[in-house]
CSV table of C-alpha atoms and ligand atoms in Angstrom, one decimal:
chain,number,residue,atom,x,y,z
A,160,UNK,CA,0.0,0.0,0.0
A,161,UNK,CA,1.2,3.8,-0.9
A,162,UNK,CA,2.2,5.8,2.4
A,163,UNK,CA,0.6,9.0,2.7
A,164,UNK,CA,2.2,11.4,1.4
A,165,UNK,CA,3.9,9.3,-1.4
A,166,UNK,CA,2.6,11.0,-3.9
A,167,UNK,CA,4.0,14.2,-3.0
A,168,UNK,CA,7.1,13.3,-2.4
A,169,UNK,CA,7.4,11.4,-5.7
A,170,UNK,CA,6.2,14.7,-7.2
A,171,UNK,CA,8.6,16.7,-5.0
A,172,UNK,CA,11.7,13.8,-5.9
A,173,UNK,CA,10.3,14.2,-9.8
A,174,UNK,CA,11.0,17.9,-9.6
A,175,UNK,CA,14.7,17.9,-8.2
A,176,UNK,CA,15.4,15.0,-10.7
A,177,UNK,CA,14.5,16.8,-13.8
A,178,UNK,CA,17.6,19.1,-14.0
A,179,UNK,CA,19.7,16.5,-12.8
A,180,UNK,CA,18.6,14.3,-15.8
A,181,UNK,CA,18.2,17.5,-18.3
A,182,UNK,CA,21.3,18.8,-17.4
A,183,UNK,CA,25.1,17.6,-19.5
A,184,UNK,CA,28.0,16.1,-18.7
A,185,UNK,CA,29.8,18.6,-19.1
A,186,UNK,CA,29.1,21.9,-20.1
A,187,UNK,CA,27.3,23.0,-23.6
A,188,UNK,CA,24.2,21.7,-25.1
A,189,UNK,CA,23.6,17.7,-24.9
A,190,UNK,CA,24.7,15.4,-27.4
A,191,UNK,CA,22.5,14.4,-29.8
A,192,UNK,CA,21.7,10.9,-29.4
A,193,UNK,CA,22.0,8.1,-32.8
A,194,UNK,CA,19.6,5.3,-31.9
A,195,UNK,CA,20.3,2.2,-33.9
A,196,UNK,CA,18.5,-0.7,-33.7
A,197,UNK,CA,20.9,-3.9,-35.2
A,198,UNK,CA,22.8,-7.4,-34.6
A,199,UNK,CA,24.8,-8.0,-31.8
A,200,UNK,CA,28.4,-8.3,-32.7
A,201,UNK,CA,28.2,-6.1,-35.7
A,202,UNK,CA,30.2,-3.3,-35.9
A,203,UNK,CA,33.6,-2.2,-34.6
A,204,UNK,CA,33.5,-0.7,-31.0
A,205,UNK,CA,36.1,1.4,-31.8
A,206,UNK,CA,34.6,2.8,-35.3
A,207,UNK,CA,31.1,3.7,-33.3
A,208,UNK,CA,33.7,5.6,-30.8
A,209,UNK,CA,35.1,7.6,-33.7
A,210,UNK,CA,31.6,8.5,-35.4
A,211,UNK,CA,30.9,9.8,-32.0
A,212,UNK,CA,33.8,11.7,-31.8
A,213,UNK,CA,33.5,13.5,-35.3
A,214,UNK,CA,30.0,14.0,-35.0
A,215,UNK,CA,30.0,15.6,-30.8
A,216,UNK,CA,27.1,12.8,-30.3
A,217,UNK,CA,26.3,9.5,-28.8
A,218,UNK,CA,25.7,6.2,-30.2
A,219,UNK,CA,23.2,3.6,-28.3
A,220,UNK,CA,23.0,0.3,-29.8
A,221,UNK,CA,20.2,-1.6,-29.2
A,222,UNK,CA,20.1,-5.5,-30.6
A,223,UNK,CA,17.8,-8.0,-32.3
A,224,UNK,CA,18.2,-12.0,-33.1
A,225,UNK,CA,16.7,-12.2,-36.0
A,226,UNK,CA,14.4,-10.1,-38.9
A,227,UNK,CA,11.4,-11.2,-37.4
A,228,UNK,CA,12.2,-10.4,-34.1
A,229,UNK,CA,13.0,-6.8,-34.8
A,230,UNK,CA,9.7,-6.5,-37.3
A,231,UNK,CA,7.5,-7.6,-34.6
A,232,UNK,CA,9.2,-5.5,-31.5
A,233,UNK,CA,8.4,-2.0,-34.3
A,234,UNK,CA,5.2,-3.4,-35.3
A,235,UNK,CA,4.4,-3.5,-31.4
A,236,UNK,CA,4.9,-0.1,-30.7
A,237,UNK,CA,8.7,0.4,-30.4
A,238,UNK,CA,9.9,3.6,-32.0
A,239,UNK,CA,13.0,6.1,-30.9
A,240,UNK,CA,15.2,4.3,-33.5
A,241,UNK,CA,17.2,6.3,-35.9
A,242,UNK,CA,18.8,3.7,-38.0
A,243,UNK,CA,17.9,-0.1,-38.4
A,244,UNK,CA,19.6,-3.0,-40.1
A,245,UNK,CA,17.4,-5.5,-41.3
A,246,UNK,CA,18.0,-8.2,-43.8
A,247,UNK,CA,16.7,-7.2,-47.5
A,248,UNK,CA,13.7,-9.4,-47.7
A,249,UNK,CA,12.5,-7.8,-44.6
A,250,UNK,CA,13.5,-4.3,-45.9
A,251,UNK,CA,11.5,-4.7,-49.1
A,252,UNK,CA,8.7,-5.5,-46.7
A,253,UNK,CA,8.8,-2.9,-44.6
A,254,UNK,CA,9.3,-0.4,-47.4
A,255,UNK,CA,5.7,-1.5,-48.9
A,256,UNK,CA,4.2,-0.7,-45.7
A,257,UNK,CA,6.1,2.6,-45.6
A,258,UNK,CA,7.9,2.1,-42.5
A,259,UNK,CA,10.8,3.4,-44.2
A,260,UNK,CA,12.2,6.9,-45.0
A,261,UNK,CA,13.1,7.8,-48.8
A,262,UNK,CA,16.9,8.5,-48.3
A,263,UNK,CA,18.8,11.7,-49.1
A,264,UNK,CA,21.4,10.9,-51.7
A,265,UNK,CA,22.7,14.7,-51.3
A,266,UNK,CA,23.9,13.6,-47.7
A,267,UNK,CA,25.8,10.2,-48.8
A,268,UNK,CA,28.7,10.6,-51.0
A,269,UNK,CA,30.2,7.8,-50.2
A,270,UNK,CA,27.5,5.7,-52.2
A,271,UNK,CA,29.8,6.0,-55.1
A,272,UNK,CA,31.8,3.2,-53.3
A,273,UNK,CA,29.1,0.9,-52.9
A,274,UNK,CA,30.1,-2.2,-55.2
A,275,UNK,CA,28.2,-2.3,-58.6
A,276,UNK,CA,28.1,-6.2,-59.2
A,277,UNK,CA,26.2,-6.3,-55.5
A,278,UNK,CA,23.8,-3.8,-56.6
A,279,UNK,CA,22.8,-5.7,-59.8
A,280,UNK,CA,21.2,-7.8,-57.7
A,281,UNK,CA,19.9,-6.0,-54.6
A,282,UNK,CA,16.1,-5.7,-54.2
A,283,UNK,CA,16.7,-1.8,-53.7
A,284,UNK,CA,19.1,-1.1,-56.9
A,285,UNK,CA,19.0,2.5,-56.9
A,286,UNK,CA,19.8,2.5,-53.0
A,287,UNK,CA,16.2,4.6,-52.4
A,288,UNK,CA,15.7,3.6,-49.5
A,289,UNK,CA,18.6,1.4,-48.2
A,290,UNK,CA,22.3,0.8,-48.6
A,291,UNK,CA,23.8,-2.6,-48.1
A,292,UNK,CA,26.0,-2.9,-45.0
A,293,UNK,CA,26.9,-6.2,-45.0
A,294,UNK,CA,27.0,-9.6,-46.6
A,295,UNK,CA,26.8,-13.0,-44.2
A,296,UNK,CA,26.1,-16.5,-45.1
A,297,UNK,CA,25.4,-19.3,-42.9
A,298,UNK,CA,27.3,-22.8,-42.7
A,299,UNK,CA,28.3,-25.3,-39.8
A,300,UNK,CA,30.6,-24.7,-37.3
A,301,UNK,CA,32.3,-27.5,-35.3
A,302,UNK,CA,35.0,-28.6,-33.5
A,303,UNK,CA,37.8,-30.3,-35.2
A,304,UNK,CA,38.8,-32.2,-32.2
A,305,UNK,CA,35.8,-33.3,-31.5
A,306,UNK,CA,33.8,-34.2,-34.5
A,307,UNK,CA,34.9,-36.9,-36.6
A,308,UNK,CA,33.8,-37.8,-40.3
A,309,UNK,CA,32.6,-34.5,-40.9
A,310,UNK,CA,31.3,-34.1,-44.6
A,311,UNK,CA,30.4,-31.1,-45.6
A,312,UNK,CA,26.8,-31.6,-46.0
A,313,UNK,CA,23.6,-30.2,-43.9
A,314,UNK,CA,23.2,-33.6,-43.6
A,315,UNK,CA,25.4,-33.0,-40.1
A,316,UNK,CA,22.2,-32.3,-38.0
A,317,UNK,CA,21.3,-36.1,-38.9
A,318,UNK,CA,24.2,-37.1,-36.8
A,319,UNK,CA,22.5,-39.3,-34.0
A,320,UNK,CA,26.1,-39.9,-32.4
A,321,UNK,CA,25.7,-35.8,-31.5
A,322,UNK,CA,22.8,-35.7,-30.6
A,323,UNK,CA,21.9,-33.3,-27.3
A,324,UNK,CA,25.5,-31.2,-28.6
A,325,UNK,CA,24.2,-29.4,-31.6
A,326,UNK,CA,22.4,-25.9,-32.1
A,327,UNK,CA,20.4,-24.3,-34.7
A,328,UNK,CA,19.0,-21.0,-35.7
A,329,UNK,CA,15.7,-19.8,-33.9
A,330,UNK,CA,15.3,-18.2,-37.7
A,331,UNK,CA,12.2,-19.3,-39.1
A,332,UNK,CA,13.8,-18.5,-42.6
A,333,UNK,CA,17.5,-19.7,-42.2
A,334,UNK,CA,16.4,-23.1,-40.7
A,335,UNK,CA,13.8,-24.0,-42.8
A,336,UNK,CA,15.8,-22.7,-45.5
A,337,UNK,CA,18.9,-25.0,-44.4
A,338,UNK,CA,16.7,-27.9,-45.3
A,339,UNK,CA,15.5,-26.7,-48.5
A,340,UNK,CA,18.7,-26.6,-49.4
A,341,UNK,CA,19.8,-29.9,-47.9
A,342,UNK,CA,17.1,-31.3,-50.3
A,343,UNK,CA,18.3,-29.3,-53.4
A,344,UNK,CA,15.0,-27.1,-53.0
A,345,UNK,CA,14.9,-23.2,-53.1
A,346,UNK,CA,14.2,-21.7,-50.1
A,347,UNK,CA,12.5,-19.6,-51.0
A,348,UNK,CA,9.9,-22.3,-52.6
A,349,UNK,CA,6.0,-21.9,-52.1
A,350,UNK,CA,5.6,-25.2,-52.8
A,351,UNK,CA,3.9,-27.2,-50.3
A,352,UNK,CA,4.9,-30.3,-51.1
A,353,UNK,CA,8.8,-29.6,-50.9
A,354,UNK,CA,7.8,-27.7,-47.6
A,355,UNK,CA,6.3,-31.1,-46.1
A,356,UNK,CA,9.3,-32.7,-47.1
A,357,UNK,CA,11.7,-29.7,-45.2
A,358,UNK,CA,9.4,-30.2,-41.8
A,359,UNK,CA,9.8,-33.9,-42.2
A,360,UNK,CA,13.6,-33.7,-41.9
A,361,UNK,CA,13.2,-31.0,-39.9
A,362,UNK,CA,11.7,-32.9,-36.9
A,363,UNK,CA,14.3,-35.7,-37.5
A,364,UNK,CA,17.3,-32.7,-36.8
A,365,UNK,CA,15.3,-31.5,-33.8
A,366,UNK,CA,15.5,-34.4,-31.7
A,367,UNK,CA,19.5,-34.7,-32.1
A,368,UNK,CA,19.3,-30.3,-31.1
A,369,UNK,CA,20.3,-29.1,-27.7
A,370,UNK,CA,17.7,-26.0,-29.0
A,371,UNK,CA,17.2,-23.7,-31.3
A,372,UNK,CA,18.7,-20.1,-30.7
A,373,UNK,CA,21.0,-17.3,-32.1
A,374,UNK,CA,23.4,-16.0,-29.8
A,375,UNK,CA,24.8,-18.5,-27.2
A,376,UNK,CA,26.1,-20.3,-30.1
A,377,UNK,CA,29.2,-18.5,-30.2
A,378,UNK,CA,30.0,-19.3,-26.3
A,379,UNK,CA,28.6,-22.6,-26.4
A,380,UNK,CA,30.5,-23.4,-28.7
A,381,UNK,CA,34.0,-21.3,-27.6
A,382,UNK,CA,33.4,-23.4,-24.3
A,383,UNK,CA,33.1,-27.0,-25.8
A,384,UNK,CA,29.4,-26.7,-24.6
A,385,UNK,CA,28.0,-27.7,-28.5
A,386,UNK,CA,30.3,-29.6,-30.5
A,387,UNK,CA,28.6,-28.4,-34.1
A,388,UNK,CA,25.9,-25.7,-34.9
A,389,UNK,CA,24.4,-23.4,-37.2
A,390,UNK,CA,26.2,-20.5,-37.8
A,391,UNK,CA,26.7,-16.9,-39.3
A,392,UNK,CA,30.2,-16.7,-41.2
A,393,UNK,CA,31.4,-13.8,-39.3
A,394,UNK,CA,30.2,-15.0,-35.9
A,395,UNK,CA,32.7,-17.4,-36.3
A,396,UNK,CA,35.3,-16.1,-37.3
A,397,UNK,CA,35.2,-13.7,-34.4
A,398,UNK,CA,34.8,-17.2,-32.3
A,399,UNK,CA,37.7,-18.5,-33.8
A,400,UNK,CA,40.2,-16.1,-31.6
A,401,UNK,CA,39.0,-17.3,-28.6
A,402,UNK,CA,39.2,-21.3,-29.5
A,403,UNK,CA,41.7,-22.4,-32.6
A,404,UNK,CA,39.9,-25.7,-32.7
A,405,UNK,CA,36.6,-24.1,-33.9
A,406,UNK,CA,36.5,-24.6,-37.7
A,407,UNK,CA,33.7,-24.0,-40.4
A,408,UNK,CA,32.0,-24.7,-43.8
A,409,UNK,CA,29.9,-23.8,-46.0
A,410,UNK,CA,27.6,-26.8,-47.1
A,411,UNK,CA,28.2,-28.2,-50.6
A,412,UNK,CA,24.1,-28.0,-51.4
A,413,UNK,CA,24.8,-24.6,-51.1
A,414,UNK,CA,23.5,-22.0,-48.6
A,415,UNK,CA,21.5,-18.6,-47.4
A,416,UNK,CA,23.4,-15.2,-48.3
A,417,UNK,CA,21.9,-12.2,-46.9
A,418,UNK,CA,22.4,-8.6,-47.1
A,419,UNK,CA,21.7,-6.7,-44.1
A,420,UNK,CA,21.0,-3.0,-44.8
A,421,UNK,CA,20.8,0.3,-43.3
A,422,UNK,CA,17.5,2.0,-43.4
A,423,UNK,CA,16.0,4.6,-41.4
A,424,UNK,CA,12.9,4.4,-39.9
A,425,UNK,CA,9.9,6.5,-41.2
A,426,UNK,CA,9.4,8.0,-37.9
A,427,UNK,CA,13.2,8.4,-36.9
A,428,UNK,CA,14.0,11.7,-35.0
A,429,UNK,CA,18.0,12.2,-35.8
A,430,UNK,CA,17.5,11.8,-39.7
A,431,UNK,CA,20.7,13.9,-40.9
A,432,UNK,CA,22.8,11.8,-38.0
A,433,UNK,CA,21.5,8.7,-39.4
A,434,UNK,CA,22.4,9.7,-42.8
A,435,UNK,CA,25.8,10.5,-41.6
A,436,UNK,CA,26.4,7.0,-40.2
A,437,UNK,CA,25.5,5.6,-43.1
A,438,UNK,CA,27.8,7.6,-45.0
A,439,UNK,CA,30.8,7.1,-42.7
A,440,UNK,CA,30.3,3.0,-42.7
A,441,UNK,CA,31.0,3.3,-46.7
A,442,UNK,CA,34.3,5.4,-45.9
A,443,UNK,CA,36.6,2.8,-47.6
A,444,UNK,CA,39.0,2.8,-44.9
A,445,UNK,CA,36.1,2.4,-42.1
A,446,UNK,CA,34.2,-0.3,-44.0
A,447,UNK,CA,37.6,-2.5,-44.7
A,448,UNK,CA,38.4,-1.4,-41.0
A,449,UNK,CA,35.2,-3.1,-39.7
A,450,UNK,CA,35.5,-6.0,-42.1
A,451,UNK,CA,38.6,-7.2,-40.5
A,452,UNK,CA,37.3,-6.4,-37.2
A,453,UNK,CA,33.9,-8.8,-37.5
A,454,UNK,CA,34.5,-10.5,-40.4
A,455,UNK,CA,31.3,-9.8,-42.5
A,456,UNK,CA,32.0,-8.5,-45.7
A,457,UNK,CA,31.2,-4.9,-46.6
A,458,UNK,CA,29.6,-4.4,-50.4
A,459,UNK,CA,32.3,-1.6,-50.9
A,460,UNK,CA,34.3,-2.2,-53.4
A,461,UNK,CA,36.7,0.3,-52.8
A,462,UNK,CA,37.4,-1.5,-49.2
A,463,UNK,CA,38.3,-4.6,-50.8
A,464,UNK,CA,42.2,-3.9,-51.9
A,465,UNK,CA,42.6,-2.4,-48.3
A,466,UNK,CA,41.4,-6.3,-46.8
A,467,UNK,CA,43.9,-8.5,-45.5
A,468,UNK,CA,45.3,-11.7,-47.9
A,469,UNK,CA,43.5,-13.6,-45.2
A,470,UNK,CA,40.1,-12.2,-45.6
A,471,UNK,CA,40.1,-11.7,-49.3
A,472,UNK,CA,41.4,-15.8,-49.4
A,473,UNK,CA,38.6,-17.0,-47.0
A,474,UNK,CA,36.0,-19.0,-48.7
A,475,UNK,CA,33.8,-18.2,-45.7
A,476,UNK,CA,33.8,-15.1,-46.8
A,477,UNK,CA,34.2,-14.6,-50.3
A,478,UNK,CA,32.3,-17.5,-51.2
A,479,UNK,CA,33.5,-20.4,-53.9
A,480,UNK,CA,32.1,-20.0,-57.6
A,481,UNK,CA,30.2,-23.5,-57.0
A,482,UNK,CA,29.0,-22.7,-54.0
A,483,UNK,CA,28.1,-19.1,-54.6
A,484,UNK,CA,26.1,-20.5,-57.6
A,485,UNK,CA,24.4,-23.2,-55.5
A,486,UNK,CA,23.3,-20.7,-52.8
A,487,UNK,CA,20.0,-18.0,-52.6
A,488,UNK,CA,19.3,-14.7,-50.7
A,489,UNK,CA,15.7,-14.7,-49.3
A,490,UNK,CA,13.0,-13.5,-50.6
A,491,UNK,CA,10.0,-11.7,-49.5
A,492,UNK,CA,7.4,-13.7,-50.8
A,493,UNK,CA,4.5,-11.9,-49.8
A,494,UNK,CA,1.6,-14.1,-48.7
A,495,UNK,CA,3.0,-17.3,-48.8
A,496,UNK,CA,5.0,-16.3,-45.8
A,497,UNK,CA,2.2,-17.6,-44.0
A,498,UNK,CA,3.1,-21.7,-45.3
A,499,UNK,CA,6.9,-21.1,-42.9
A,500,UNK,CA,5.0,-19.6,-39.8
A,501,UNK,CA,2.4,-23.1,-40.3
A,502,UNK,CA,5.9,-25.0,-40.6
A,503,UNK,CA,8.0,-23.5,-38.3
A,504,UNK,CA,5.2,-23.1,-35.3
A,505,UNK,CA,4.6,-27.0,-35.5
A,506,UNK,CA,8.0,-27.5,-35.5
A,507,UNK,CA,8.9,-25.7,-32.4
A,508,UNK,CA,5.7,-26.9,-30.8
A,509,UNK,CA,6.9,-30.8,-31.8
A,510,UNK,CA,8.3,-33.1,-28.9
B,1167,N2P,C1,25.7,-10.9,-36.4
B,1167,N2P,C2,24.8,-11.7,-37.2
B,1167,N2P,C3,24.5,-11.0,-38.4
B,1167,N2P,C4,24.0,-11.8,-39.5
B,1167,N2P,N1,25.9,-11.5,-35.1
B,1167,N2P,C5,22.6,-11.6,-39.9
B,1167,N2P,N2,22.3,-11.6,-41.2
């Protein structure tokens, strides 16, 4: 129960706290503030530290697991971000509901970097109202010490003899999509038939799966916790510095290549900051800088004779002709979206 008096003194306690809370740092007006809205482990610490420098503001990073994640947090009400990073499927989606601001080319010069072959086949060409950031792929990542008679095949998560030590995504998209591929489908099929056949094998991986998630994969698998899961490219990589014995492929059926993008939010408040940002990521020094740093590639062509031998030689990264030909980026495919939600909600719901 209240005391008496509560309310007055919460009144009283609100009135000395909103200078304290108004009021700088330091001295001078307060910083404006960039909110992005992105995935964890996804930009240079250092780089953000220097935007905030040159621009006298702050950057507050806020994270999300997956595209559907962040879509259903903004479609629930969420707003204060200035700058978002969502996959290009889920961009072209969002644009159609105008949830996304028309960008102002006059404020990013540093699109003339932005690599032409990438953009012949980006769902927003003309960069209207997005600008690649970066390029990931999924694979498998294991340990070499520990997993014997590896093949490079999706096929892995049939591996009864690991059962209870693996890990996929909580993507509805990405795992789905891994067996679409695994069974030389698209995946980005709207066939139902070929879906029945992707929950099928689906339910046979899930009972050799500690769970389904996103982001204690790294650790999990850093710490000898998993011994093989599904895996972003970059992720990785960054893994790969804290255990030497972690290695990774990219299955020979081929795999899901994304673009994530930046795109600013209809209703975002610090529009010219957010345009800034976007310009300073496609600096070719900054984007090959934060290339080597989390091991996603930047679409900036101008970046790429500034990469490291050992980036530009990674087939992680740069993927192999075959493969590359073998693999698909998703698409948004409108209604049908509805057939993967069916499949995917079974499958999680499935003992
Ligand atoms: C970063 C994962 C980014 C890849 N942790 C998503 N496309």
């Amino acid at each position: 129960m209240r005391k008496k008096g509560g309310v007055l003194r919460a009144a009283v306690g609100a009135v000395l706290l909103v200078p304290i809370l108004l009021a700088p740092a330091g001295c001078g007006k307060p910083k404006p503030v960039l909110s992005v809205y992105t995935w964890s482990d996804y930009i240079k610490p250092e780089l953000v530290r220097r935007f905030e420098r040159e621009h006298a503001c702050r950057v507050v990073l806020d994270t999300f697991e997956s595209n559907e994640a962040m879509y259903a947090k903004l479609k629930a009400g969420a707003s204060g971000y200035d700058l978002l990073m969502p996959s290009s499927y889920m961009v072209s989606l969002m644009h159609n509901q105008g949830l996304l601001r028309r960008l102002d080319r006059s404020l990013l010069p540093n699109l003339i970097h932005v690599d032409p072959d990438y953009l012949e086949i980006a769902a927003d060409a003309e960069m209207d109202h997005s600008v690649p950031y970066m390029i990931t792929n999924t694979g498998i990542a294991y340990l070499e010490g520990r997993v014997k008679d590896v093949v490079p095949s999706w096929r892995m998560f049939g591996r009864t003899d690991l059962r209870g030590r693996m890990t996929m995504f909580n993507d509805m998209r990405e795992t789905i999509g891994a067996a679409l591929k695994c069974l030389g489908h698209s995946i980005n099929t709207t066939n139902e038939a070929e879906l029945a056949e992707a929950e099928a094998l689906l339910l046979e991986w899930k009972k050799n799966l500690a769970k389904f998630e996103n982001e204690q994969y790294k650790i999990g698998l850093a710490s000898c916790e998993f011994l093989l899961v599904h895996a972003y490219n970059g992720d990785i990589f960054q893994v790969r510095k804290e255990n030497p014995d972690v290695r990774f492929f990219v299955p020979e059926e081929g795999t899901i290549i994304s673009c994530d993008d930046l795109a600013i939010p209809a209703d975002a408040r610090e529009v010219a900051l957010a345009h800034a940002f976007i310009n300073f990521l496609h600096d070719p020094a900054v984007a090959a800088e934060n290339t080597e740093f989390i091991y996603y590639l930047c679409p900036n062509k101008d970046s790429y004779p500034l990469l490291p031998v050992e980036i530009r030689d990674n087939p992680g990264i740069f993927l192999k002709p075959e493969i590359q030909a073998k693999s698909e980026m998703i698409a948004d495919i409108g209604a049908a979206n509805a057939l993967y939600v069916k499949v995917w909600d079974r499958l999680k719901s499935a003992r």
